[in-house]
């Protein structure tokens, strides 16, 4: 019985390894089968259906929420197309990987190249919109102009699709320059406003290699998320094959996103899945309680603080974060401290003013600290010096074959030297500390 248990224990690591290998082989086979003729393709691991009305704003570059992705899942997005020269190459690269993405098309580009819009759709990607004229600084435009940009963009892409279907109700604002009016308008139209989780700076004048590096570094930092790229940039065309290859090598998976329709219900999710990293008790609260105002002179009693002064109890913390979270997922309510009950204000209207002495730090405190550090340094130095000298003595006595009895003449200076060295080490920093009230002793300690 015992033998068989041990046998089982010994075999288990191999069994686990074999199962692991089989699983990974199966996963690879599945992805290769998903992309016939392209054994090295990353493929598309799954499609999620999202309801824009349930989740009107996403992307941790600007908001608390993002798509409900599992670890190592990536959503590819491309802005500003279609521009035949580069967009077609991007489509070819994605096709060779059987990777599906979301394209945020510019209305004017779509009108100029309707065939490009249909190519995106026919390749199975999600067609979304990115305004009509790609104005920079839409957050500073009058709201009417912004609305017009959004609506015309959708109309132009709808016309380019040419089959009476509309693009997905996914919207990305040029440069992510949103304001409250744009957010509210998008929500009222049932549009999902997409920010992103990380860009790769491919619109800047950087090398393709830099685009690749930024994409991978930023993804590694977040572990999953929406990658923002541009299909009108030659450096993106150059970087994309390497990005897809590396994603596969590092075990990332591509997720395709489509909008919910009456016949296609949203993928069931839990609210916390829409946070990049669901909060736990290990996530610190982001705000401290308000600093009270001190009054040293004046009345002998102060009013009892109102509950509103203790704003860690603010329950709308999560609500505020969901609008402008600046990428920091917050718990819907602070997890700490637990609710405390204060006596009603009527029973305790005043507290004694704290004595001034409570806040007084004696001037000698700094010197006490310095002196104790110096003493510590001295005693440590002394201990080390004693160790070293006794080790030396032991070595000598071994080498010369002498017994423990040392001539007092030679032992005397050797034993005393460390003490005086210790005293020197101790007095030097202390003197310096007097001149320059801080941190010299730290340097003294480091020198050891
Ligand atoms: Zn853009």
Short mmCIF file of C-alpha atoms and ligand atoms in Angstrom, two decimals:
data_model
loop_
_atom_site.label_atom_id
_atom_site.label_comp_id
_atom_site.label_asym_id
_atom_site.label_seq_id
_atom_site.Cartn_x
_atom_site.Cartn_y
_atom_site.Cartn_z
CA UNK A 1 0.00 0.00 0.00
CA UNK A 2 2.70 2.47 1.10
CA UNK A 3 4.88 1.39 -1.80
CA UNK A 4 2.07 2.00 -4.27
CA UNK A 5 1.45 5.47 -2.79
CA UNK A 6 5.12 6.33 -3.17
CA UNK A 7 5.07 4.89 -6.68
CA UNK A 8 2.09 7.09 -7.41
CA UNK A 9 3.88 10.16 -6.01
CA UNK A 10 6.97 9.41 -8.07
CA UNK A 11 4.97 8.92 -11.24
CA UNK A 12 2.78 12.00 -10.78
CA UNK A 13 5.24 14.68 -11.98
CA UNK A 14 5.71 12.74 -15.21
CA UNK A 15 1.99 12.26 -15.59
CA UNK A 16 1.47 15.99 -15.07
CA UNK A 17 4.22 16.80 -17.55
CA UNK A 18 2.75 14.44 -20.14
CA UNK A 19 -0.75 15.85 -19.65
CA UNK A 20 0.70 19.37 -19.91
CA UNK A 21 2.55 18.51 -23.11
CA UNK A 22 -0.52 16.87 -24.61
CA UNK A 23 -2.63 19.90 -23.72
CA UNK A 24 -0.19 22.33 -25.29
CA UNK A 25 0.17 20.12 -28.37
CA UNK A 26 -3.61 19.95 -28.59
CA UNK A 27 -3.84 23.75 -28.25
CA UNK A 28 -1.26 24.24 -30.98
CA UNK A 29 -2.95 21.69 -33.20
CA UNK A 30 -6.23 23.49 -32.67
CA UNK A 31 -4.76 26.84 -33.62
CA UNK A 32 -3.05 25.35 -36.70
CA UNK A 33 -6.29 23.60 -37.66
CA UNK A 34 -8.05 26.94 -37.24
CA UNK A 35 -5.70 28.45 -39.79
CA UNK A 36 -5.16 25.93 -42.59
CA UNK A 37 -1.82 26.29 -44.37
CA UNK A 38 -0.36 28.46 -41.60
CA UNK A 39 1.06 26.18 -38.91
CA UNK A 40 2.73 29.12 -37.13
CA UNK A 41 -0.42 31.24 -36.98
CA UNK A 42 -1.59 32.54 -33.62
CA UNK A 43 -5.23 32.22 -34.72
CA UNK A 44 -8.23 33.67 -32.91
CA UNK A 45 -8.88 31.83 -29.67
CA UNK A 46 -12.44 33.04 -29.06
CA UNK A 47 -15.05 35.67 -29.92
CA UNK A 48 -16.79 37.68 -27.22
CA UNK A 49 -20.12 39.39 -27.73
CA UNK A 50 -20.52 42.67 -25.85
CA UNK A 51 -23.56 44.84 -25.18
CA UNK A 52 -22.60 48.54 -25.61
CA UNK A 53 -25.58 49.68 -23.54
CA UNK A 54 -24.46 47.61 -20.57
CA UNK A 55 -20.84 48.81 -20.85
CA UNK A 56 -20.76 52.20 -22.61
CA UNK A 57 -17.09 53.07 -21.96
CA UNK A 58 -14.03 50.82 -21.90
CA UNK A 59 -10.24 50.98 -21.96
CA UNK A 60 -7.95 51.51 -18.97
CA UNK A 61 -5.93 54.23 -20.69
CA UNK A 62 -8.87 56.44 -19.65
CA UNK A 63 -11.44 54.45 -17.73
CA UNK A 64 -11.69 51.98 -14.91
CA UNK A 65 -13.37 49.32 -17.04
CA UNK A 66 -12.11 47.36 -19.98
CA UNK A 67 -13.16 44.31 -21.98
CA UNK A 68 -13.78 41.15 -19.92
CA UNK A 69 -10.57 39.40 -20.96
CA UNK A 70 -8.79 36.55 -19.23
CA UNK A 71 -5.08 36.76 -18.51
CA UNK A 72 -2.94 36.75 -21.66
CA UNK A 73 -5.87 37.61 -23.93
CA UNK A 74 -5.33 40.43 -26.40
CA UNK A 75 -7.75 42.40 -28.57
CA UNK A 76 -6.18 43.96 -31.68
CA UNK A 77 -7.54 47.31 -32.88
CA UNK A 78 -6.55 49.40 -35.90
CA UNK A 79 -7.46 53.07 -36.38
CA UNK A 80 -7.58 55.58 -39.23
CA UNK A 81 -8.06 53.35 -42.30
CA UNK A 82 -8.82 52.29 -44.82
CA UNK A 83 -5.78 53.40 -46.80
CA UNK A 84 -5.25 50.79 -49.55
CA UNK A 85 -1.45 50.80 -49.61
CA UNK A 86 -1.01 49.81 -45.97
CA UNK A 87 -4.45 48.61 -44.86
CA UNK A 88 -4.35 45.82 -47.46
CA UNK A 89 -0.99 44.62 -46.14
CA UNK A 90 -2.33 44.65 -42.58
CA UNK A 91 -5.30 42.56 -43.76
CA UNK A 92 -2.91 40.09 -45.45
CA UNK A 93 -0.79 39.72 -42.31
CA UNK A 94 -3.87 39.16 -40.15
CA UNK A 95 -5.21 36.64 -42.69
CA UNK A 96 -1.93 34.69 -42.56
CA UNK A 97 -2.46 34.43 -38.80
CA UNK A 98 -6.23 33.92 -38.90
CA UNK A 99 -6.29 36.75 -36.36
CA UNK A 100 -9.42 38.86 -36.17
CA UNK A 101 -9.36 42.50 -35.14
CA UNK A 102 -11.54 45.60 -34.82
CA UNK A 103 -11.02 48.42 -37.34
CA UNK A 104 -12.03 51.98 -36.38
CA UNK A 105 -12.50 53.51 -39.82
CA UNK A 106 -12.55 57.22 -40.69
CA UNK A 107 -15.69 58.25 -42.60
CA UNK A 108 -13.84 60.30 -45.20
CA UNK A 109 -11.39 57.45 -45.84
CA UNK A 110 -14.33 55.05 -46.20
CA UNK A 111 -16.02 57.30 -48.76
CA UNK A 112 -12.76 57.54 -50.71
CA UNK A 113 -12.14 53.79 -50.58
CA UNK A 114 -15.42 51.91 -50.03
CA UNK A 115 -13.85 48.72 -51.34
CA UNK A 116 -11.36 48.85 -48.47
CA UNK A 117 -14.24 48.91 -45.97
CA UNK A 118 -15.82 45.83 -47.57
CA UNK A 119 -12.47 44.03 -47.51
CA UNK A 120 -12.26 44.55 -43.76
CA UNK A 121 -15.79 43.20 -43.30
CA UNK A 122 -15.33 40.28 -45.72
CA UNK A 123 -12.20 39.18 -43.89
CA UNK A 124 -14.35 38.71 -40.80
CA UNK A 125 -13.07 41.67 -38.81
CA UNK A 126 -15.30 44.03 -36.86
CA UNK A 127 -15.99 47.30 -38.68
CA UNK A 128 -16.29 50.24 -36.27
CA UNK A 129 -16.01 54.03 -36.66
CA UNK A 130 -13.59 56.81 -35.79
CA UNK A 131 -15.41 60.09 -36.80
CA UNK A 132 -15.89 61.57 -40.27
CA UNK A 133 -12.83 63.81 -40.65
CA UNK A 134 -10.57 62.76 -37.78
CA UNK A 135 -10.44 66.22 -36.16
CA UNK A 136 -7.66 66.66 -33.64
CA UNK A 137 -8.94 67.90 -30.31
CA UNK A 138 -12.59 66.86 -30.55
CA UNK A 139 -12.84 67.56 -26.83
CA UNK A 140 -12.49 71.28 -27.63
CA UNK A 141 -15.05 71.33 -30.46
CA UNK A 142 -18.60 72.55 -29.79
CA UNK A 143 -20.71 69.51 -28.95
CA UNK A 144 -22.79 69.95 -32.11
CA UNK A 145 -19.68 69.57 -34.24
CA UNK A 146 -18.62 66.47 -32.33
CA UNK A 147 -22.05 64.88 -32.76
CA UNK A 148 -21.92 65.65 -36.47
CA UNK A 149 -18.47 64.06 -36.76
CA UNK A 150 -19.66 60.89 -35.03
CA UNK A 151 -22.91 60.59 -36.99
CA UNK A 152 -21.38 61.40 -40.39
CA UNK A 153 -18.60 58.89 -39.76
CA UNK A 154 -21.17 56.16 -39.16
CA UNK A 155 -23.19 57.22 -42.23
CA UNK A 156 -20.12 57.15 -44.51
CA UNK A 157 -19.03 53.69 -43.34
CA UNK A 158 -22.61 52.41 -43.65
CA UNK A 159 -22.72 53.71 -47.24
CA UNK A 160 -19.36 52.08 -48.01
CA UNK A 161 -20.53 48.70 -46.67
CA UNK A 162 -23.21 48.96 -49.34
CA UNK A 163 -25.47 46.14 -48.15
CA UNK A 164 -27.70 48.12 -45.83
CA UNK A 165 -25.85 46.91 -42.75
CA UNK A 166 -24.40 49.37 -40.27
CA UNK A 167 -20.98 49.22 -38.67
CA UNK A 168 -20.67 47.88 -35.14
CA UNK A 169 -21.80 50.42 -32.54
CA UNK A 170 -18.18 50.76 -31.39
CA UNK A 171 -16.68 54.25 -31.50
CA UNK A 172 -13.17 55.51 -30.88
CA UNK A 173 -12.60 59.27 -30.72
CA UNK A 174 -9.50 60.54 -32.62
CA UNK A 175 -6.59 60.91 -30.23
CA UNK A 176 -8.92 59.61 -27.47
CA UNK A 177 -9.83 63.29 -26.94
CA UNK A 178 -13.21 62.84 -25.27
CA UNK A 179 -15.20 65.07 -22.97
CA UNK A 180 -18.31 64.54 -20.88
CA UNK A 181 -20.59 65.73 -23.70
CA UNK A 182 -19.12 63.22 -26.16
CA UNK A 183 -19.35 60.40 -23.62
CA UNK A 184 -22.99 61.22 -22.90
CA UNK A 185 -23.89 61.55 -26.58
CA UNK A 186 -22.24 58.22 -27.43
CA UNK A 187 -24.08 56.49 -24.60
CA UNK A 188 -27.40 58.03 -25.71
CA UNK A 189 -26.87 56.59 -29.20
CA UNK A 190 -26.09 53.13 -27.84
CA UNK A 191 -22.45 53.43 -28.93
CA UNK A 192 -19.67 51.82 -26.96
CA UNK A 193 -16.84 54.31 -26.52
CA UNK A 194 -13.51 52.52 -26.87
CA UNK A 195 -10.34 53.82 -25.38
CA UNK A 196 -7.53 51.23 -25.24
CA UNK A 197 -5.39 49.50 -22.64
CA UNK A 198 -2.07 50.30 -24.29
CA UNK A 199 -0.78 51.92 -27.49
CA UNK A 200 2.47 51.12 -29.29
CA UNK A 201 3.12 54.72 -30.41
CA UNK A 202 2.99 53.66 -34.08
CA UNK A 203 1.69 57.09 -35.14
CA UNK A 204 4.91 58.68 -33.92
CA UNK A 205 8.14 58.91 -35.86
CA UNK A 206 9.67 55.77 -34.35
CA UNK A 207 11.12 52.61 -35.89
CA UNK A 208 9.11 49.46 -36.51
CA UNK A 209 11.30 47.76 -33.95
CA UNK A 210 10.29 50.37 -31.36
CA UNK A 211 6.61 49.74 -32.15
CA UNK A 212 7.19 46.04 -31.56
CA UNK A 213 9.07 46.67 -28.30
CA UNK A 214 6.46 49.06 -26.91
CA UNK A 215 3.60 46.73 -27.82
CA UNK A 216 5.23 43.80 -26.03
CA UNK A 217 6.54 45.75 -23.01
CA UNK A 218 3.23 47.45 -22.33
CA UNK A 219 1.28 44.24 -22.83
CA UNK A 220 3.59 42.37 -20.45
CA UNK A 221 3.01 45.08 -17.85
CA UNK A 222 -0.78 44.73 -17.99
CA UNK A 223 -0.92 41.04 -18.83
CA UNK A 224 -3.88 41.42 -21.20
CA UNK A 225 -5.94 44.09 -22.92
CA UNK A 226 -6.79 46.15 -25.99
CA UNK A 227 -3.79 47.04 -28.18
CA UNK A 228 -4.13 50.28 -30.17
CA UNK A 229 -2.46 50.26 -33.61
CA UNK A 230 -2.90 52.12 -36.92
CA UNK A 231 -3.36 50.31 -40.24
CA UNK A 232 -2.22 53.37 -42.26
CA UNK A 233 1.37 53.32 -40.98
CA UNK A 234 4.23 51.55 -42.77
CA UNK A 235 5.98 50.92 -39.43
CA UNK A 236 2.89 49.07 -38.23
CA UNK A 237 2.94 46.90 -41.36
CA UNK A 238 6.60 46.14 -40.61
CA UNK A 239 6.06 45.47 -36.89
CA UNK A 240 2.85 43.43 -36.98
CA UNK A 241 4.24 40.03 -38.13
CA UNK A 242 6.80 40.11 -35.33
CA UNK A 243 4.20 41.20 -32.76
CA UNK A 244 1.87 38.33 -33.73
CA UNK A 245 4.72 35.82 -33.75
CA UNK A 246 5.93 36.94 -30.32
CA UNK A 247 2.39 36.95 -28.90
CA UNK A 248 2.13 33.31 -29.87
CA UNK A 249 5.58 32.42 -28.52
CA UNK A 250 4.74 34.03 -25.17
CA UNK A 251 1.41 32.24 -24.90
CA UNK A 252 -0.94 35.15 -25.58
CA UNK A 253 -4.26 34.55 -27.32
CA UNK A 254 -6.19 36.78 -29.72
CA UNK A 255 -9.81 37.56 -28.86
CA UNK A 256 -12.28 38.93 -31.40
CA UNK A 257 -15.02 41.29 -30.21
CA UNK A 258 -18.44 41.68 -31.82
CA UNK A 259 -21.54 43.63 -30.70
CA UNK A 260 -24.64 41.96 -29.32
CA UNK A 261 -27.68 41.82 -31.61
CA UNK A 262 -31.23 40.52 -31.08
CA UNK A 263 -30.14 37.05 -32.33
CA UNK A 264 -26.70 37.17 -30.73
CA UNK A 265 -26.83 37.71 -26.96
CA UNK A 266 -23.89 39.14 -25.05
CA UNK A 267 -21.35 36.72 -23.60
CA UNK A 268 -22.31 36.27 -19.94
CA UNK A 269 -19.84 38.05 -17.64
CA UNK A 270 -19.51 39.08 -14.00
CA UNK A 271 -19.12 42.81 -13.25
CA UNK A 272 -15.57 42.36 -11.87
CA UNK A 273 -14.42 40.81 -15.17
CA UNK A 274 -14.72 44.29 -16.69
CA UNK A 275 -11.93 45.51 -14.46
CA UNK A 276 -8.39 44.90 -15.72
CA UNK A 277 -7.32 43.57 -12.35
CA UNK A 278 -10.26 42.95 -10.02
CA UNK A 279 -9.64 44.65 -6.67
CA UNK A 280 -8.57 42.59 -3.73
CA UNK A 281 -7.57 43.46 -0.23
CA UNK A 282 -4.03 43.88 -1.56
CA UNK A 283 -5.06 46.99 -3.55
CA UNK A 284 -4.44 50.14 -1.57
CA UNK A 285 -7.15 52.77 -1.30
CA UNK A 286 -6.25 55.73 -3.45
CA UNK A 287 -7.23 58.55 -1.11
CA UNK A 288 -6.29 59.48 2.40
CA UNK A 289 -8.70 60.99 4.87
CA UNK A 290 -8.79 64.77 4.79
CA UNK A 291 -6.08 66.45 6.86
CA UNK A 292 -7.74 68.19 9.79
CA UNK A 293 -6.99 71.87 10.38
CA UNK A 294 -5.05 72.42 13.58
CA UNK A 295 -5.68 75.35 15.89
CA UNK A 296 -3.14 75.68 18.65
CA UNK A 297 -4.64 78.80 20.22
CA UNK A 298 -8.28 79.56 20.78
CA UNK A 299 -11.08 77.67 22.49
CA UNK A 300 -10.27 74.96 24.97
CA UNK A 301 -12.58 72.55 23.16
CA UNK A 302 -13.12 71.71 19.48
CA UNK A 303 -16.24 70.42 17.73
CA UNK A 304 -16.44 66.66 17.23
CA UNK A 305 -15.55 65.93 13.57
CA UNK A 306 -18.53 65.42 11.30
CA UNK A 307 -18.90 62.08 9.53
CA UNK A 308 -18.31 63.92 6.24
CA UNK A 309 -14.74 64.68 7.32
CA UNK A 310 -13.99 60.96 7.25
CA UNK A 311 -14.37 60.60 3.51
CA UNK A 312 -13.01 57.07 3.32
CA UNK A 313 -16.64 56.18 3.86
CA UNK A 314 -17.54 57.83 0.56
CA UNK A 315 -19.48 55.17 -1.24
CA UNK A 316 -19.45 56.83 -4.66
CA UNK A 317 -15.72 56.12 -5.01
CA UNK A 318 -16.40 53.37 -7.55
CA UNK A 319 -18.99 55.41 -9.40
CA UNK A 320 -16.55 58.27 -9.93
CA UNK A 321 -13.78 55.93 -10.94
CA UNK A 322 -15.91 54.33 -13.62
CA UNK A 323 -16.10 57.64 -15.48
CA UNK A 324 -12.53 58.89 -15.25
CA UNK A 325 -10.62 56.14 -13.57
CA UNK A 326 -7.33 57.12 -15.22
CA UNK A 327 -6.56 53.47 -15.45
CA UNK A 328 -6.86 52.72 -11.76
CA UNK A 329 -9.49 50.08 -11.02
CA UNK A 330 -11.04 50.89 -7.68
CA UNK A 331 -13.29 48.80 -5.49
CA UNK A 332 -16.95 49.85 -5.59
CA UNK A 333 -16.52 50.74 -1.92
CA UNK A 334 -13.33 51.10 0.08
CA UNK A 335 -12.50 47.80 1.72
CA UNK A 336 -10.80 49.40 4.71
CA UNK A 337 -11.45 50.46 7.34
CA UNK A 338 -14.61 48.70 8.34
CA UNK A 339 -17.62 50.87 9.14
CA UNK A 340 -17.14 52.57 12.48
CA UNK A 341 -19.89 53.99 14.58
CA UNK A 342 -19.40 57.41 16.06
CA UNK A 343 -21.46 58.63 18.98
CA UNK A 344 -24.22 61.00 17.84
CA UNK A 345 -23.08 64.61 17.75
CA UNK A 346 -25.64 65.55 20.39
CA UNK A 347 -24.04 63.36 23.06
CA UNK A 348 -20.49 64.57 22.41
CA UNK A 349 -20.37 68.08 21.04
CA UNK A 350 -16.81 68.99 21.88
CA UNK A 351 -13.40 67.44 22.40
CA UNK A 352 -10.52 68.97 24.31
CA UNK A 353 -7.97 70.87 22.22
CA UNK A 354 -4.82 68.77 21.98
CA UNK A 355 -2.00 70.14 24.07
CA UNK A 356 0.72 71.93 22.13
CA UNK A 357 3.28 69.59 23.69
CA UNK A 358 1.87 66.66 21.70
CA UNK A 359 3.13 68.21 18.48
CA UNK A 360 6.43 69.38 19.86
CA UNK A 361 9.45 67.41 18.74
CA UNK A 362 12.35 68.09 21.12
CA UNK A 363 15.29 69.69 19.31
CA UNK A 364 17.60 67.19 20.97
CA UNK A 365 15.76 64.30 19.26
CA UNK A 366 17.84 64.60 16.10
CA UNK A 367 21.09 64.56 18.03
CA UNK A 368 19.97 61.65 20.17
CA UNK A 369 19.32 59.72 17.00
CA UNK A 370 22.71 60.68 15.59
CA UNK A 371 24.50 59.82 18.80
CA UNK A 372 22.86 56.42 19.04
CA UNK A 373 23.71 55.67 15.39
CA UNK A 374 27.28 56.72 15.98
CA UNK A 375 27.48 54.52 19.07
CA UNK A 376 26.07 51.64 17.06
CA UNK A 377 28.60 52.25 14.30
CA UNK A 378 31.40 52.36 16.84
CA UNK A 379 30.42 49.14 18.56
CA UNK A 380 29.93 47.33 15.24
CA UNK A 381 33.29 48.55 13.98
CA UNK A 382 34.88 47.46 17.21
CA UNK A 383 33.31 44.01 17.03
CA UNK A 384 34.47 43.56 13.44
CA UNK A 385 37.97 44.79 14.20
CA UNK A 386 38.22 42.40 17.15
CA UNK A 387 37.08 39.52 14.96
CA UNK A 388 39.60 40.40 12.29
CA UNK A 389 42.49 40.79 14.72
CA UNK A 390 41.73 37.57 16.57
CA UNK A 391 41.50 35.76 13.22
CA UNK A 392 44.90 37.25 12.30
CA UNK A 393 46.36 36.19 15.62
CA UNK A 394 44.99 32.67 15.21
CA UNK A 395 46.51 32.53 11.71
CA UNK A 396 49.87 33.72 12.99
CA UNK A 397 49.92 31.25 15.85
CA UNK A 398 49.12 28.43 13.40
CA UNK A 399 51.81 29.55 10.97
CA UNK A 400 54.51 29.90 13.59
CA UNK A 401 53.42 26.82 15.49
CA UNK A 402 53.24 28.82 18.71
CA UNK A 403 50.89 27.96 21.53
CA UNK A 404 48.21 30.24 22.92
CA UNK A 405 50.70 32.15 25.04
CA UNK A 406 51.48 35.36 23.14
CA UNK A 407 54.09 37.84 24.24
CA UNK A 408 52.19 40.68 25.90
CA UNK A 409 54.15 43.17 23.80
CA UNK A 410 52.70 41.98 20.51
CA UNK A 411 49.20 41.23 21.83
CA UNK A 412 48.81 44.65 23.45
CA UNK A 413 48.82 46.95 20.41
CA UNK A 414 46.86 44.44 18.31
CA UNK A 415 44.10 44.28 20.89
CA UNK A 416 44.05 47.99 21.49
CA UNK A 417 44.21 49.10 17.88
CA UNK A 418 40.63 48.18 16.99
CA UNK A 419 39.37 50.02 20.00
CA UNK A 420 41.08 53.21 19.01
CA UNK A 421 40.03 52.66 15.39
CA UNK A 422 36.50 52.25 16.65
CA UNK A 423 36.71 55.46 18.61
CA UNK A 424 38.00 57.33 15.55
CA UNK A 425 35.21 55.92 13.38
CA UNK A 426 32.65 56.88 15.98
CA UNK A 427 33.89 60.38 16.64
CA UNK A 428 34.34 61.35 12.98
CA UNK A 429 30.69 60.97 11.92
CA UNK A 430 29.52 62.51 15.14
CA UNK A 431 31.59 65.61 14.45
CA UNK A 432 30.32 65.78 10.89
CA UNK A 433 26.79 65.28 12.11
CA UNK A 434 27.14 68.29 14.35
CA UNK A 435 28.19 70.42 11.39
CA UNK A 436 25.54 69.14 9.03
CA UNK A 437 22.55 67.92 11.01
CA UNK A 438 21.79 64.79 8.94
CA UNK A 439 22.69 61.60 7.11
CA UNK A 440 26.48 61.71 7.47
CA UNK A 441 26.34 58.70 9.72
CA UNK A 442 24.64 56.79 6.92
CA UNK A 443 27.71 57.30 4.77
CA UNK A 444 29.85 56.28 7.74
CA UNK A 445 27.92 53.04 8.11
CA UNK A 446 28.10 52.32 4.40
CA UNK A 447 31.87 52.65 4.42
CA UNK A 448 32.20 49.62 6.67
ZN1 LIG B 1 -7.05 58.12 -35.25
#
